[in-house]
Short mmCIF file of C-alpha atoms in Angstrom, two decimals:
data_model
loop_
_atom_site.label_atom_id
_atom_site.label_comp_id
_atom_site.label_asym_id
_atom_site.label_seq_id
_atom_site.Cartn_x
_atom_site.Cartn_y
_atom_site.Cartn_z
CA UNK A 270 14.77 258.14 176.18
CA UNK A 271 13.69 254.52 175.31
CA UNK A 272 13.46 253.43 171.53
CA UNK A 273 10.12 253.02 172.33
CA UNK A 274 9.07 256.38 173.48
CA UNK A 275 11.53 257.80 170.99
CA UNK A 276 8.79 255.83 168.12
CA UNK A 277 5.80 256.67 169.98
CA UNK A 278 6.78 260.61 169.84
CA UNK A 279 6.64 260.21 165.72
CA UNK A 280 3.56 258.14 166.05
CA UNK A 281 1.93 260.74 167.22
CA UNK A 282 3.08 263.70 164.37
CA UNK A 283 1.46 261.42 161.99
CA UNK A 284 -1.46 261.76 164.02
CA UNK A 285 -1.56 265.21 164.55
CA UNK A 286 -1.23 265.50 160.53
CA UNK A 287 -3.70 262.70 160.16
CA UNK A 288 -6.77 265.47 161.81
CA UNK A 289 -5.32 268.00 159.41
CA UNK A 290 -5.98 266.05 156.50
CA UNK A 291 23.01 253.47 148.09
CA UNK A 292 25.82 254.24 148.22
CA UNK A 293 25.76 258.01 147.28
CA UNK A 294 22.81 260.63 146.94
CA UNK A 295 21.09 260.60 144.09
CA UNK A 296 22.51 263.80 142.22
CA UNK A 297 19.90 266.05 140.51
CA UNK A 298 20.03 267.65 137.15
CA UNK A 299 18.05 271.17 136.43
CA UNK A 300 18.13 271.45 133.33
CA UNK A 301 15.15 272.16 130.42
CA UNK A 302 13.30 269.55 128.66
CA UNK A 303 15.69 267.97 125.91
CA UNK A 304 14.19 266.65 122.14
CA UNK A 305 13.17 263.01 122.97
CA UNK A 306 15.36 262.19 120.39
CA UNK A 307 18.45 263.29 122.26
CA UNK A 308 20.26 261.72 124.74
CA UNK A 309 19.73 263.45 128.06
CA UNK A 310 22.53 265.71 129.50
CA UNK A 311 24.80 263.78 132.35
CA UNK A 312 24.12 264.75 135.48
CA UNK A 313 25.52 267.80 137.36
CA UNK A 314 27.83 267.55 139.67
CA UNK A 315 27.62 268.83 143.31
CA UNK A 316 30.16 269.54 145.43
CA UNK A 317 31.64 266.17 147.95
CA UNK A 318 30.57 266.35 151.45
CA UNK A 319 33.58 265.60 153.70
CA UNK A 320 30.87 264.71 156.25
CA UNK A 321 30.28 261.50 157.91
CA UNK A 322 27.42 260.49 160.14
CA UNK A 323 27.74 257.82 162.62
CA UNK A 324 24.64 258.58 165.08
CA UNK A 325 21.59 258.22 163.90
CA UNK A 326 20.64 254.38 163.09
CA UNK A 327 19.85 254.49 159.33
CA UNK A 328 17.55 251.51 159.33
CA UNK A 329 16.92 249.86 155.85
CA UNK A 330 14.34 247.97 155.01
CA UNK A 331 14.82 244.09 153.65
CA UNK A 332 15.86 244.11 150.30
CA UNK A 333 13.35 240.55 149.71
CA UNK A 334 9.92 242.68 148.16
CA UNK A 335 6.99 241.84 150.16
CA UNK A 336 3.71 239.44 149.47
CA UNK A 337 2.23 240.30 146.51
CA UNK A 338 1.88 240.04 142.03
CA UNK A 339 4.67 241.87 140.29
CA UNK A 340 4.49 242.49 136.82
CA UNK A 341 6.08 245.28 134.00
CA UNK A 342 5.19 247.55 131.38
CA UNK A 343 7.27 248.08 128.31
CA UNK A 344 7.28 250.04 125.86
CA UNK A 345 6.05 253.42 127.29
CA UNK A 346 9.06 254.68 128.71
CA UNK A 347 13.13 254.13 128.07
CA UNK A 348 13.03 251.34 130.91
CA UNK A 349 10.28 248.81 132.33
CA UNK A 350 7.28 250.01 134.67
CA UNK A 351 7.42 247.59 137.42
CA UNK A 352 3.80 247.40 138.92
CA UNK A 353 3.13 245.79 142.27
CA UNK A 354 -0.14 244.76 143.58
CA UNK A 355 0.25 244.10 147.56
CA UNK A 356 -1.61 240.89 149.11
CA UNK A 357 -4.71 242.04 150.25
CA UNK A 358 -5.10 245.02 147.84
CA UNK A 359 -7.65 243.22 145.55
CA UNK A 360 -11.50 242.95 146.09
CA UNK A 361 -11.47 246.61 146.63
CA UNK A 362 -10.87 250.22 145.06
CA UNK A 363 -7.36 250.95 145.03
CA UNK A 364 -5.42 254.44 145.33
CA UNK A 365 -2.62 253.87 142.10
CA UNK A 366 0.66 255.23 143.30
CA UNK A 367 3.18 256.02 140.71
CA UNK A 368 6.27 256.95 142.25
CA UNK A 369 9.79 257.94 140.49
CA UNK A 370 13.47 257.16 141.30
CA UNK A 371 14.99 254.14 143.68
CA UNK A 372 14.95 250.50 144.36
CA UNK A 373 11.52 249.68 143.49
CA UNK A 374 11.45 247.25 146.83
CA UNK A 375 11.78 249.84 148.99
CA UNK A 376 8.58 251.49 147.42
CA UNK A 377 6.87 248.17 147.39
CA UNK A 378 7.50 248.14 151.32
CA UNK A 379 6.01 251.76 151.67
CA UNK A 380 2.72 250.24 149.34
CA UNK A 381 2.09 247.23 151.68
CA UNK A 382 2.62 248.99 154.84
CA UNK A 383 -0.65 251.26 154.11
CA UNK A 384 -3.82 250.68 155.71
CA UNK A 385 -5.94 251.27 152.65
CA UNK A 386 -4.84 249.20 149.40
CA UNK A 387 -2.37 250.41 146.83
CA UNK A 388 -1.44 249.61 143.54
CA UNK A 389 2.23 250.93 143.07
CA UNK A 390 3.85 251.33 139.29
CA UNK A 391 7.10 251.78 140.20
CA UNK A 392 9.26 253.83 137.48
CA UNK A 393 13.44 254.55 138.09
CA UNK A 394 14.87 255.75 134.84
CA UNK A 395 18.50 256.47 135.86
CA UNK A 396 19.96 259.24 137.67
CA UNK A 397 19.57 262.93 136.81
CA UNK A 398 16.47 264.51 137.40
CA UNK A 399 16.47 265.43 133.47
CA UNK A 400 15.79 261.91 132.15
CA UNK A 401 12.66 261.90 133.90
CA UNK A 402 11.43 265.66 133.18
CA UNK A 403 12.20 264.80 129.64
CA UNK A 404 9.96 261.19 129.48
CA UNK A 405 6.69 263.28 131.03
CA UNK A 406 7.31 265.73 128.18
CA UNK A 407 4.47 265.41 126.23
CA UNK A 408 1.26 265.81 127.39
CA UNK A 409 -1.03 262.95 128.29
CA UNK A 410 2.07 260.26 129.40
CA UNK A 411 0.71 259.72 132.66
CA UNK A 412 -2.76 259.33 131.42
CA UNK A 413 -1.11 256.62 129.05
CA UNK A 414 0.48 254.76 131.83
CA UNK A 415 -2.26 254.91 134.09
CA UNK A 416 -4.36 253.23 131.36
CA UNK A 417 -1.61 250.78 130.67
CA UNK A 418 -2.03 249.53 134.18
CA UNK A 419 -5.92 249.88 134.25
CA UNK A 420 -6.07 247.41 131.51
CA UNK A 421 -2.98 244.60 132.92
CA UNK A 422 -5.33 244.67 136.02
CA UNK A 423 -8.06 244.19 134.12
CA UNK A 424 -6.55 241.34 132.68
CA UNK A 425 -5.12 239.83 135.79
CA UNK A 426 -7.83 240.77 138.13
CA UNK A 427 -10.91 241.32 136.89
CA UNK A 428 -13.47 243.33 138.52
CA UNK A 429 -12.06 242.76 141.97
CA UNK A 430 -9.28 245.69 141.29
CA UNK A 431 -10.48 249.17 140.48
CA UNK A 432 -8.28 252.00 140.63
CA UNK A 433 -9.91 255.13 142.40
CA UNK A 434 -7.49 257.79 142.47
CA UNK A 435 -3.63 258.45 141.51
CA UNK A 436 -0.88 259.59 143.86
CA UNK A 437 2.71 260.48 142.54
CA UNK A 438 5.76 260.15 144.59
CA UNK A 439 8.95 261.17 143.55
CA UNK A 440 12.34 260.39 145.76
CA UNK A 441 15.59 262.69 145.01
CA UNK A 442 15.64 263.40 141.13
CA UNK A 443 12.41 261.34 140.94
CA UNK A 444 10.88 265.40 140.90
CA UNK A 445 11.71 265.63 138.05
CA UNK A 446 8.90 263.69 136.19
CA UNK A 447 6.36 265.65 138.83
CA UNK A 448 7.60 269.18 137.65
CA UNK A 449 6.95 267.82 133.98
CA UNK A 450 3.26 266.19 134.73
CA UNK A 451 2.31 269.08 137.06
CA UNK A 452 3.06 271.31 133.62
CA UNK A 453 0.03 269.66 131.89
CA UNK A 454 -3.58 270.32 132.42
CA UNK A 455 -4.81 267.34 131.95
CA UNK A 456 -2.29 265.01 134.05
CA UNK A 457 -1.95 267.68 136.98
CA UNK A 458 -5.81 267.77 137.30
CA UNK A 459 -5.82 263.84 137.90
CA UNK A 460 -3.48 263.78 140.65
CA UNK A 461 -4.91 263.90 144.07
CA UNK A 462 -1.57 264.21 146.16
CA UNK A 463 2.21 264.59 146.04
CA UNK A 464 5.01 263.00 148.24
CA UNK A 465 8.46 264.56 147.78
CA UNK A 466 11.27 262.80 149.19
CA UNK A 467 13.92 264.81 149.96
CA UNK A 468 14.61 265.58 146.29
CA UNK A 469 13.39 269.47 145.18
CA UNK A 470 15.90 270.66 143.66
CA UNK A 471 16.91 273.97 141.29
CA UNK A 472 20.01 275.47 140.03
CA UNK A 473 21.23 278.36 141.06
CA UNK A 474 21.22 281.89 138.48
CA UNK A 475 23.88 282.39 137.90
CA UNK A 476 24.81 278.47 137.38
CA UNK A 477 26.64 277.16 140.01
CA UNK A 478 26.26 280.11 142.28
CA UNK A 479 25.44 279.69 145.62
CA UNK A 480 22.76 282.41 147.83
CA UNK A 481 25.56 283.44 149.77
CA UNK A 482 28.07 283.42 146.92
CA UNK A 483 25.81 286.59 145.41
CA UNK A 484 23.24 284.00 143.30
CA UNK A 485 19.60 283.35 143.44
CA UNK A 486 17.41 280.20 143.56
CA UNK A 487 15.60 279.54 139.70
CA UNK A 488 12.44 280.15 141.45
CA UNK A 489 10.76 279.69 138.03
CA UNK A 490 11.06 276.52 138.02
CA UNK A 491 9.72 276.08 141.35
CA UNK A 492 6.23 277.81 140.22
CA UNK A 493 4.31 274.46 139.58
CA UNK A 494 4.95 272.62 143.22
CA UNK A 495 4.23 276.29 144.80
CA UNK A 496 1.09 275.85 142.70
CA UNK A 497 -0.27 272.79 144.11
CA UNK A 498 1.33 273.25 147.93
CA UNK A 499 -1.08 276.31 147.73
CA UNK A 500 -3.99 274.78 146.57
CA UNK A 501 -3.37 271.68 149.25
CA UNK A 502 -2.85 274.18 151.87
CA UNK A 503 -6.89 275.74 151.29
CA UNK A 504 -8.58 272.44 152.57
CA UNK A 505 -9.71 268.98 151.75
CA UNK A 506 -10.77 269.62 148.05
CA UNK A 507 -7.66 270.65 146.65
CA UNK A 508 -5.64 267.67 146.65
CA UNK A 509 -3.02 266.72 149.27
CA UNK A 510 0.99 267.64 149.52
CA UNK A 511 3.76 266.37 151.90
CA UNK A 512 7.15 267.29 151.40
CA UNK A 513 10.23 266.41 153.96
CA UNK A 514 13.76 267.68 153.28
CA UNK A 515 17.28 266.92 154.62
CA UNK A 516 19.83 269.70 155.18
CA UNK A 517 22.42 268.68 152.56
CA UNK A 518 23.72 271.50 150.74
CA UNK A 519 25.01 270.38 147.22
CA UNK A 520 26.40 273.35 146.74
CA UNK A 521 26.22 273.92 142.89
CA UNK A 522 22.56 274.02 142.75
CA UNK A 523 19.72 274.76 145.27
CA UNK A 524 19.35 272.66 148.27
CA UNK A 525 16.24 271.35 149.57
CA UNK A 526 16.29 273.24 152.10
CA UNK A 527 16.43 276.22 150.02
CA UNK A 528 13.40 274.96 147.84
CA UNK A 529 11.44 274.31 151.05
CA UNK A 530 12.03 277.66 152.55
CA UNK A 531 10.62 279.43 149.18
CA UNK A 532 7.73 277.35 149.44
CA UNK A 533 6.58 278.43 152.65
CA UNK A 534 7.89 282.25 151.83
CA UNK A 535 5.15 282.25 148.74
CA UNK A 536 2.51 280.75 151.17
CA UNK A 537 3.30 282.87 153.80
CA UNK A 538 3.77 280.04 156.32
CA UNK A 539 6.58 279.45 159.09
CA UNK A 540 8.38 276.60 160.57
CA UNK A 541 7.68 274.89 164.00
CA UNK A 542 10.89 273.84 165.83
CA UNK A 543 10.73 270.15 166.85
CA UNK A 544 12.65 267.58 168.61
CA UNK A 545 11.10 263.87 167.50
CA UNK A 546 12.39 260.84 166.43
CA UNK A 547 11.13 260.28 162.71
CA UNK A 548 11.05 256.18 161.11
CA UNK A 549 14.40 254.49 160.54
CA UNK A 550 16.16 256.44 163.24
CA UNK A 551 15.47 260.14 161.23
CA UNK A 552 15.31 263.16 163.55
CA UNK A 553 13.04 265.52 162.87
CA UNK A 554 13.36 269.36 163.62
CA UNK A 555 10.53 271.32 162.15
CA UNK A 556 7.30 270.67 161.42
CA UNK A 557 4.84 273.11 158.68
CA UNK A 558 0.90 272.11 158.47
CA UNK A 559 -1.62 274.52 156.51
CA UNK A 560 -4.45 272.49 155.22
CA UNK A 561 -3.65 269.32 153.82
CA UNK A 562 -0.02 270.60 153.03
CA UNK A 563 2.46 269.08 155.47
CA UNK A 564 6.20 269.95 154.99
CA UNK A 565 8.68 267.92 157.37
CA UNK A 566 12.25 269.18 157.84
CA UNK A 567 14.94 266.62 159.25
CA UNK A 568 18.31 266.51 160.21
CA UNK A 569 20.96 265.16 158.32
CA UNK A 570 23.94 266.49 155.34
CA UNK A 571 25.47 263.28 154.49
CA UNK A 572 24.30 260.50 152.23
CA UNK A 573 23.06 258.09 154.39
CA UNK A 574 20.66 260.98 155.76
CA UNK A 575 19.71 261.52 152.04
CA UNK A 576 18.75 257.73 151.65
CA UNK A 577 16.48 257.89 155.01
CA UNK A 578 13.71 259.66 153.24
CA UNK A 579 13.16 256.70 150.67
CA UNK A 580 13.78 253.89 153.32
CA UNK A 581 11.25 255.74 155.83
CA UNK A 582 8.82 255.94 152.68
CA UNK A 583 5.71 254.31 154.38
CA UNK A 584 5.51 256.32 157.16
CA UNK A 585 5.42 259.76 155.23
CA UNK A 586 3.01 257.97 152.84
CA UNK A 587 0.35 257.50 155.83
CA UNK A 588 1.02 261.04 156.25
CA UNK A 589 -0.32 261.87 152.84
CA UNK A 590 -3.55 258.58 152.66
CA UNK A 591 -5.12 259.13 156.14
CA UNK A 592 -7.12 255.77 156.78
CA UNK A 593 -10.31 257.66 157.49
CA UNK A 594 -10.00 259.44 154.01
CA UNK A 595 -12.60 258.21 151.95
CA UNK A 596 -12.69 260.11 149.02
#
């Protein structure tokens, strides 16, 4: 199969989801909210792959951010809030995209690729998926940010920047700030979709022990994503959800695999087996629409596979801000 065709056969998943409307993965951490006075627990470990892949391409995108204002935010969180405005976003209503974990260039990539404008506050915090449950522990934080950045555009932009709605994206422990926000009333009511990178992750009860091994998943802690996948699943006017997984298996807590299949057990949905070529060189093998819930399952256990999700960003991002969306 040409590359071309192989692209083309993605191209048109987004579409048909459209009309529905490094060096090492990022390890995860599962557990509870610390004091914010504490330092946050290290994060677990997860058993090596031996694995290496050598077939799939693995593009990456440039490392040089593209055209557009960069600025930060201090003083809200344990590190700066890097904020990107791409060229050609101004004069307009924006969507604000606040996404967690990574190299903020490769997010800025994902921002400017869009076909309607973004604003992107870009937020990595370290690695562990507890450092960034425990800075979205109080309530209101992301209404605090958000106004942050309402007022630096003010000051930059004027009137020709408005922000119109907020979209979280969170890449491998980057979850972990979701979990915390979707916990709050007031922040999870604001949000108007989720993009989930490869990265939903639980531990295991007991610790450390695996399904087959004689453990369970914590599905607990799961509750809040099965929340809002259910409410994007029952239409247009319940928010929007897309969630792709590799098939890692860390081993000492649950894989994402594992935390996708209990999300479509408690909706009561079932995977479509697929054969496409996803961006970057990704292959996908299932596909899961209900609504404006999308769930994407790719191939992949090593840590370049891991890595794909962020680098293919973009194109999972038009999955989730259809151009003809106008709300």
């Amino acid at each position: 199969m040409q590359r071309s065709t192989r692209v083309s056969c993605f191209k048109r998943e987004l579409a048909a989801a459209v009309t529905l409307a490094s060096t090492a993965m990022v390890l995860a951490l599962l557990g509870a909210c610390t004091r914010a006075n504490t330092a946050p627990p290290p994060p677990a470990p997860q058993n090596p792959s031996p694995m290496v892949e050598l077939t799939r391409e693995h593009q990456r995108l440039d490392s040089i951010a593209p055209d557009g204002k960069q600025f930060t935010i201090t003083g809200l969180l344990s590190r700066p809030i890097v904020v990107f405005v791409p060229k050609g976003a101004t004069g307009a209503e924006a969507t604000l995209l606040v996404h967690f974990n990574g190299a903020p260039y490769v997010a800025m990539h994902a921002a400017a690729d869009q076909r309607s404008p973004i604003v992107l506050a870009a937020i990595h915090l370290g690695a562990g998926s507890a450092v960034y449950e425990r800075a979205f522990a109080a309530s209101g934080t992301l209404q605090r940010i958000k106004a942050a950045i309402a007022d630096s555009l003010a000051v930059r932009f004027g009137s020709d920047l408005r922000l119109s709605r907020t979209v979280l994206s969170g890449f491998s422990a980057g979850y972990g700030a979701i979990r915390a926000i979707l916990g709050w009333r007031e922040d999870a009511a604001s949000v108007y979709g989720l993009l989930l990178l490869d990265g939903l992750h639980v531990s295991y009860i007991p610790d450390r022990t695996p399904v087959a091994n004689g453990g369970a998943i914590d599905t607990a802690r799961l509750a809040p994503f099965v929340d809002y996948a259910r409410a994007a699943a029952t239409g247009p006017a319940a928010g929007r959800m897309v969630v792709t997984h590799s098939e890692i298996f860390p081993g000492t807590f649950a894989s994402t695999t594992e935390t996708a299949d209990h999300l479509l057990a408690r909706l009561g949905l079932r995977r479509t087996p697929v054969l496409e070529w996803g961006p970057g060189g990704m292959q996908l093998l299932s596909t899961v629409r209900a609504g404006n819930f999308l769930l994407l399952g790719f191939a992949g256990n090593t840590a370049p596979d891991h890595v794909d999700h962020y680098h293919g960003m973009g194109a999972f991002l038009q999955l989730l801000l259809p151009s003809d969306d106008t709300r």
